PDB file of C-alpha atoms in Angstrom:
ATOM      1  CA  UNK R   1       0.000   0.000   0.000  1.00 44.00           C
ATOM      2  CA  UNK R   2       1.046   3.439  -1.141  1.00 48.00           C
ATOM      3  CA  UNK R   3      -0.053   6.046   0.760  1.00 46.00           C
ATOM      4  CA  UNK R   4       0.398  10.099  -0.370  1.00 48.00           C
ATOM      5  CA  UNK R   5      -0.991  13.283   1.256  1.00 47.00           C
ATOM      6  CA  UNK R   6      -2.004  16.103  -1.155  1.00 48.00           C
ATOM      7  CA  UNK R   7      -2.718  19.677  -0.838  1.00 46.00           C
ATOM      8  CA  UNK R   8      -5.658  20.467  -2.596  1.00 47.00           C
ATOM      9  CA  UNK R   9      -7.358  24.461  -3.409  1.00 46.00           C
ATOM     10  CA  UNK R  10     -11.253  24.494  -4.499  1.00 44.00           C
ATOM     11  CA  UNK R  11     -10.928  27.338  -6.927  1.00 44.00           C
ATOM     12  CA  UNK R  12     -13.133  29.698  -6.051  1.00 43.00           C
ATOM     13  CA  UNK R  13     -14.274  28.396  -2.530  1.00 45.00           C
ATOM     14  CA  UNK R  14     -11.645  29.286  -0.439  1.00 46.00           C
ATOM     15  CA  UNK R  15     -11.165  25.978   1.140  1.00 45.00           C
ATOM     16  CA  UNK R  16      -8.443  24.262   1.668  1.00 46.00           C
ATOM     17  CA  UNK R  17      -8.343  20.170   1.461  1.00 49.00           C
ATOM     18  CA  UNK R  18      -5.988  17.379   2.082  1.00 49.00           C
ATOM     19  CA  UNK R  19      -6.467  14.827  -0.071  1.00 52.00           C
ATOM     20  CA  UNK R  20      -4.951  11.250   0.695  1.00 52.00           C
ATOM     21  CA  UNK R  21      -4.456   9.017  -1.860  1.00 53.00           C
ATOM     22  CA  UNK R  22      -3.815   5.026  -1.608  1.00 52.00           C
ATOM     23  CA  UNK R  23      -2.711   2.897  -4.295  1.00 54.00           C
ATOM     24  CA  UNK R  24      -3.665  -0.972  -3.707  1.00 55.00           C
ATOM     25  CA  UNK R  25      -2.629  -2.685  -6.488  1.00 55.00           C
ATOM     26  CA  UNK R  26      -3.368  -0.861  -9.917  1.00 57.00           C
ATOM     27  CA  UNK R  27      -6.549   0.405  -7.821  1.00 57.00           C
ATOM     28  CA  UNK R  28      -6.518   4.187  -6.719  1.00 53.00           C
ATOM     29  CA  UNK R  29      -8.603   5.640  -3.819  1.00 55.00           C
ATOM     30  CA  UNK R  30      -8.647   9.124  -3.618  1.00 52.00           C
ATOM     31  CA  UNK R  31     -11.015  10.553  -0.516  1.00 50.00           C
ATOM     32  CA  UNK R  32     -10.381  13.787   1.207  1.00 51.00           C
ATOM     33  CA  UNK R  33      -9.279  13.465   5.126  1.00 49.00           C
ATOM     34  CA  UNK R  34     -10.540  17.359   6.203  1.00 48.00           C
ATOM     35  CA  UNK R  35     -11.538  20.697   4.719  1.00 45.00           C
ATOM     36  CA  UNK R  36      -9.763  23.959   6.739  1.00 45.00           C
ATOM     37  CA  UNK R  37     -10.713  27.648   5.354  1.00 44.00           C
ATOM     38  CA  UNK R  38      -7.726  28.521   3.171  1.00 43.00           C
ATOM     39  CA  UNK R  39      -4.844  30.451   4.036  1.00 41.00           C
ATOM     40  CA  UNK R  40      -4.174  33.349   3.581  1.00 43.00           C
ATOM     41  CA  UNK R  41      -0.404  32.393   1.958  1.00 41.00           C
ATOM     42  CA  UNK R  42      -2.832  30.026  -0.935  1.00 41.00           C
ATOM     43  CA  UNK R  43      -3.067  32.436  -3.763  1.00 46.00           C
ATOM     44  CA  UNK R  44      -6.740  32.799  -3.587  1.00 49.00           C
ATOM     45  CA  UNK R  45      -9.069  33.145  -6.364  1.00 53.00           C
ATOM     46  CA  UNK R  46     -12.828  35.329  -6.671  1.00 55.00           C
ATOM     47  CA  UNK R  47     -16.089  34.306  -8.438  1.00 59.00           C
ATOM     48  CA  UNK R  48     -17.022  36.392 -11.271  1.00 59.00           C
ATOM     49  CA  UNK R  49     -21.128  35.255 -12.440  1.00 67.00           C
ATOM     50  CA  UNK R  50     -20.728  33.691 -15.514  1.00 71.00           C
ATOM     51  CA  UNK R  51     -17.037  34.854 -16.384  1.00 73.00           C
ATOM     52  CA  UNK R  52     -17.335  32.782 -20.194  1.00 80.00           C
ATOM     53  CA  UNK R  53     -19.979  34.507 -21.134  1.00 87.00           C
ATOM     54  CA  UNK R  54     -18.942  37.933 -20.296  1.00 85.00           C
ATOM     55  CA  UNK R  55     -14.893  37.520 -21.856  1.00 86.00           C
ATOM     56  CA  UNK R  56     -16.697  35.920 -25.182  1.00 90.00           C
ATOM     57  CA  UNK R  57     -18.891  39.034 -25.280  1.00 92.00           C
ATOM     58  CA  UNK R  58     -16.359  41.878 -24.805  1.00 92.00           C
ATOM     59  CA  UNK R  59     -13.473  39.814 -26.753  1.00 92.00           C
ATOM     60  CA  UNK R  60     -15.716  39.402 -29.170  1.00 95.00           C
ATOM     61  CA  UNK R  61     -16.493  43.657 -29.186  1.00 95.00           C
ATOM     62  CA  UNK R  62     -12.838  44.598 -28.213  1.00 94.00           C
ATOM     63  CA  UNK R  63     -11.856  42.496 -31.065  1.00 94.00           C
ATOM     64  CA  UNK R  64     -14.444  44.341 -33.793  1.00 96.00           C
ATOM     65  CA  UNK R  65     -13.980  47.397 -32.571  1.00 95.00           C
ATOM     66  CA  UNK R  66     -10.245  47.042 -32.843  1.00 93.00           C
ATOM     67  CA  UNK R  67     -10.332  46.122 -36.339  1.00 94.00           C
ATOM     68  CA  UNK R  68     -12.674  49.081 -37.168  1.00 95.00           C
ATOM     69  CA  UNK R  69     -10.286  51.235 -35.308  1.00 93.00           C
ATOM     70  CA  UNK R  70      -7.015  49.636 -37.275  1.00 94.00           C
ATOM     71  CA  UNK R  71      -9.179  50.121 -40.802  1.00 94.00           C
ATOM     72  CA  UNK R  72     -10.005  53.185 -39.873  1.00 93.00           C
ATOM     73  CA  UNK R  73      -6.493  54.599 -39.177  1.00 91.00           C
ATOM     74  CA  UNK R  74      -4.669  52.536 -41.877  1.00 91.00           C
ATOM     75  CA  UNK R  75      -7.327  54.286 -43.769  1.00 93.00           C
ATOM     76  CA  UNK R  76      -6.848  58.075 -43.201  1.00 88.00           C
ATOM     77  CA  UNK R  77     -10.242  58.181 -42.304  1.00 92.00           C
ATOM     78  CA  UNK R  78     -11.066  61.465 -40.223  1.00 92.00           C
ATOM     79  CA  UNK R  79     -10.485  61.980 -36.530  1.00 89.00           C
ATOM     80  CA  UNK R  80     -13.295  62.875 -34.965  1.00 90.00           C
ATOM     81  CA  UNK R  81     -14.874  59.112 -36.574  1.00 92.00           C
ATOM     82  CA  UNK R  82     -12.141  57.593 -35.214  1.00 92.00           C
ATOM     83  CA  UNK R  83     -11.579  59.215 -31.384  1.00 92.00           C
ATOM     84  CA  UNK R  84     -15.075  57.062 -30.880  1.00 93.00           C
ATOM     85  CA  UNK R  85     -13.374  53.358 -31.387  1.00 94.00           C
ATOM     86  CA  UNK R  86     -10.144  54.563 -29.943  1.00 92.00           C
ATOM     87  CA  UNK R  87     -11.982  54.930 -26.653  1.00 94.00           C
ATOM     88  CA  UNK R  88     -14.702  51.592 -27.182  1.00 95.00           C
ATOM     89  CA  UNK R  89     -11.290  49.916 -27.665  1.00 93.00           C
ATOM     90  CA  UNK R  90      -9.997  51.092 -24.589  1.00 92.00           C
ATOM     91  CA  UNK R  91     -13.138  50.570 -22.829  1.00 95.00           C
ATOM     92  CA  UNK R  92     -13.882  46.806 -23.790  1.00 94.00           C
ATOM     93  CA  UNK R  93      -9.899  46.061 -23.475  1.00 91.00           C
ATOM     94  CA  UNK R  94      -9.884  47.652 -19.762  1.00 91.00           C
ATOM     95  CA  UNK R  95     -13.043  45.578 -19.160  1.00 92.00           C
ATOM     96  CA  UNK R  96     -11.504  42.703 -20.215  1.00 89.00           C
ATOM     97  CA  UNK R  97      -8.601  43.189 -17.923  1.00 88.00           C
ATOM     98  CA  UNK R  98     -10.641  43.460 -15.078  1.00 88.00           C
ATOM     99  CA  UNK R  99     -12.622  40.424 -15.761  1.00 86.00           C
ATOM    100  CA  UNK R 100      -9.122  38.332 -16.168  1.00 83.00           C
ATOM    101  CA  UNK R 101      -7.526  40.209 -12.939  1.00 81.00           C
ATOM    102  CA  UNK R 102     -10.808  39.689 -10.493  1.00 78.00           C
ATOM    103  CA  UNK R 103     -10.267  36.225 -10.056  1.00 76.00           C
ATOM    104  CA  UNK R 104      -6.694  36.816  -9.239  1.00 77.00           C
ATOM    105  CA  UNK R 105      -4.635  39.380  -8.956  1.00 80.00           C
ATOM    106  CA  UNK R 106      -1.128  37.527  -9.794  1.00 81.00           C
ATOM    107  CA  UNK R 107      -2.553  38.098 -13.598  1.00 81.00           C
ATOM    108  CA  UNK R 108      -1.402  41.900 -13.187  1.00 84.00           C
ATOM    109  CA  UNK R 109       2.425  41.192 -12.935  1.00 87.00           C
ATOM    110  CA  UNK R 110       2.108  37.674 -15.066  1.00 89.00           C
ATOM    111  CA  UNK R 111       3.473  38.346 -18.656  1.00 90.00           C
ATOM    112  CA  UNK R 112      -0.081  38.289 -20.061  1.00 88.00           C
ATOM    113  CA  UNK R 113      -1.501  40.302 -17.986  1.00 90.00           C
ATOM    114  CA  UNK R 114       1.698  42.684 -18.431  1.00 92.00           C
ATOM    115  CA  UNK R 115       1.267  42.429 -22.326  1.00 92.00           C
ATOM    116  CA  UNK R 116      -2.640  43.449 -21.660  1.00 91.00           C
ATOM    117  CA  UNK R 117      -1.875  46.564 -19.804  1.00 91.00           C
ATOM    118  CA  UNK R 118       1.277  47.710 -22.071  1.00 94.00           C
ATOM    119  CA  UNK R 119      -1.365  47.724 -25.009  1.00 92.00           C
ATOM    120  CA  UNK R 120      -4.098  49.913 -23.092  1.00 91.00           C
ATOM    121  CA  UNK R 121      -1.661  52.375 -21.890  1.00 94.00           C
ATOM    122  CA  UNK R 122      -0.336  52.375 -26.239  1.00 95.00           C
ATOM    123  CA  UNK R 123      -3.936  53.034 -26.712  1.00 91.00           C
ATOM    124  CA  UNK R 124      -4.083  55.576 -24.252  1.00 92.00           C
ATOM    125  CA  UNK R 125      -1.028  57.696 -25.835  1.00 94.00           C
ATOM    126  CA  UNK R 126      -2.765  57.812 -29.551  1.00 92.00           C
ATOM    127  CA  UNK R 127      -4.599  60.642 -28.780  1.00 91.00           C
ATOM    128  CA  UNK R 128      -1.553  62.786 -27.882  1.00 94.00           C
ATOM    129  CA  UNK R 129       0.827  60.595 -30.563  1.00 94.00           C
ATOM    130  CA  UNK R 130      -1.676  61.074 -33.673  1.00 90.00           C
ATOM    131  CA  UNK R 131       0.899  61.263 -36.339  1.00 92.00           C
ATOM    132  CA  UNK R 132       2.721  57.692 -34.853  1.00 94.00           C
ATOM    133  CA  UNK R 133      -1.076  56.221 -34.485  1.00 91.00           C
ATOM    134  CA  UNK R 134      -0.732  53.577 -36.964  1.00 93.00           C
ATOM    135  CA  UNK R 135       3.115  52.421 -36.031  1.00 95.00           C
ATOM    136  CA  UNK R 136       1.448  51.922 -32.354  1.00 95.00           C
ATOM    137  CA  UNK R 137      -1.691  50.343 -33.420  1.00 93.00           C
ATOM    138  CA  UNK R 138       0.413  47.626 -35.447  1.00 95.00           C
ATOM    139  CA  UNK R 139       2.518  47.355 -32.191  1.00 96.00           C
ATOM    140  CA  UNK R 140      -0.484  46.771 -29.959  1.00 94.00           C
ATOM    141  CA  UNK R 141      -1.492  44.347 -32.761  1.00 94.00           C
ATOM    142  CA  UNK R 142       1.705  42.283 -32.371  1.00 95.00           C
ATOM    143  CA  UNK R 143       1.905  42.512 -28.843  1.00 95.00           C
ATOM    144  CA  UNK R 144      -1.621  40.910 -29.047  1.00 92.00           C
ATOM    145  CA  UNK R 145      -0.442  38.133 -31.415  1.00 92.00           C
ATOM    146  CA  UNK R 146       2.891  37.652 -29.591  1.00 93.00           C
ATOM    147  CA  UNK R 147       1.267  37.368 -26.183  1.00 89.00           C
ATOM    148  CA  UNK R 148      -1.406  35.093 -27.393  1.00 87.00           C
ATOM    149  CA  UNK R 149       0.312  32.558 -28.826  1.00 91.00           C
ATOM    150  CA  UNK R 150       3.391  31.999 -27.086  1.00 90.00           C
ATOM    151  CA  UNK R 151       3.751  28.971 -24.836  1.00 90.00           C
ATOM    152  CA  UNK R 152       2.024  28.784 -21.440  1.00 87.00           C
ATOM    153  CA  UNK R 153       5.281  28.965 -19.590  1.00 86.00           C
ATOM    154  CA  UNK R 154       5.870  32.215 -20.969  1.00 87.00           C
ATOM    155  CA  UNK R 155       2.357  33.462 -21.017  1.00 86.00           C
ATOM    156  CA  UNK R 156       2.154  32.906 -17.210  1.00 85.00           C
ATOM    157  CA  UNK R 157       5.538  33.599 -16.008  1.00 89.00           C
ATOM    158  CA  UNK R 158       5.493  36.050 -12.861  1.00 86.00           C
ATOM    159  CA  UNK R 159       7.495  38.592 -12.926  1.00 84.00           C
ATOM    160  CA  UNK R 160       7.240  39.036  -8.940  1.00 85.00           C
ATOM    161  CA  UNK R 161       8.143  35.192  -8.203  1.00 80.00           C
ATOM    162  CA  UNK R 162      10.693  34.548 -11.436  1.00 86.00           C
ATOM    163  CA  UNK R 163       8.588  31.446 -12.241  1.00 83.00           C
ATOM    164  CA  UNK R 164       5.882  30.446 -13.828  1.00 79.00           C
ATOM    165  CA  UNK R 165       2.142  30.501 -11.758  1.00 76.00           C
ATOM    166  CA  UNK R 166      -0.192  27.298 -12.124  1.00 71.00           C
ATOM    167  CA  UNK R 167      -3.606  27.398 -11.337  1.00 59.00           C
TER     168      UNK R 167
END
């Protein structure tokens, strides 16, 4: 008989379980021995009603409205038609930050979260850096790639703890 005693976080509850685990054989029981309110060392996480549905929605804006501002720019279409998606962008994008930092605030200083903010405050200097606006729009746009699709390792390094964070 193998016996091993896990550490176990509900996400989202707040409690903390050990878990002990026996192997018999090829058979595996799992039961958990006691539940203790989490500590306040566990990096603790917040419920946000119906997080899915409210990213897809205000990706799914941030990412129209992005493109309409990009077009728009790339474009030479006039300023005053375009100061209106500048700031939707920055509105669903700053949304969507909040909604990915509620649960926990380790995404601010993560390299995601990092890549998230360094685009808003780009968006934020357009209005004073018009005649740059497309050079930092295409930036933004690669930061967004870049951040997106590099590995997980990467995405959710901390720069705080010099390691990478796992939920």
């Amino acid at each position: 008989v193998r016996v091993e005693n896990r550490i176990v976080c509900v996400r989202g509850r707040g409690v903390l379980g050990i878990t002990r685990v026996e192997k018999h054989g090829s058979t595996l029981k799992e039961f958990t021995v006691t539940e203790m309110p989490a500590s306040p060392a566990i990096r603790r996480t917040r419920f946000w009603p119906r997080p899915r549905f409210w990213n897809v929605a205000f990706r799914t804006a941030h990412i129209a409205v992005s493109a309409a501002l990009f077009g728009g720019h790339v474009f030479d279409a006039p300023a005053q038609r375009l100061l209106a998606w500048l700031y939707a962008a920055i509105f669903t994008g700053g949304v969507l930050a909040v909604i990915e930092a509620y649960p926990s605030v380790s995404w601010c200083y993560e390299v995601r979260g990092l890549c998230v903010l360094t685009k808003l405050a780009l968006l934020c200097c357009i209005p004073w850096l018009w005649e740059y606006r497309v050079a930092i729009l295409v930036v933004v746009i690669v930061i967004a790639s870049v951040g997106s699709h590099i590995p997980r390792r990467f995405r959710h390094f901390s720069v705080v703890h010099g390691r990478e964070l796992r939920d």
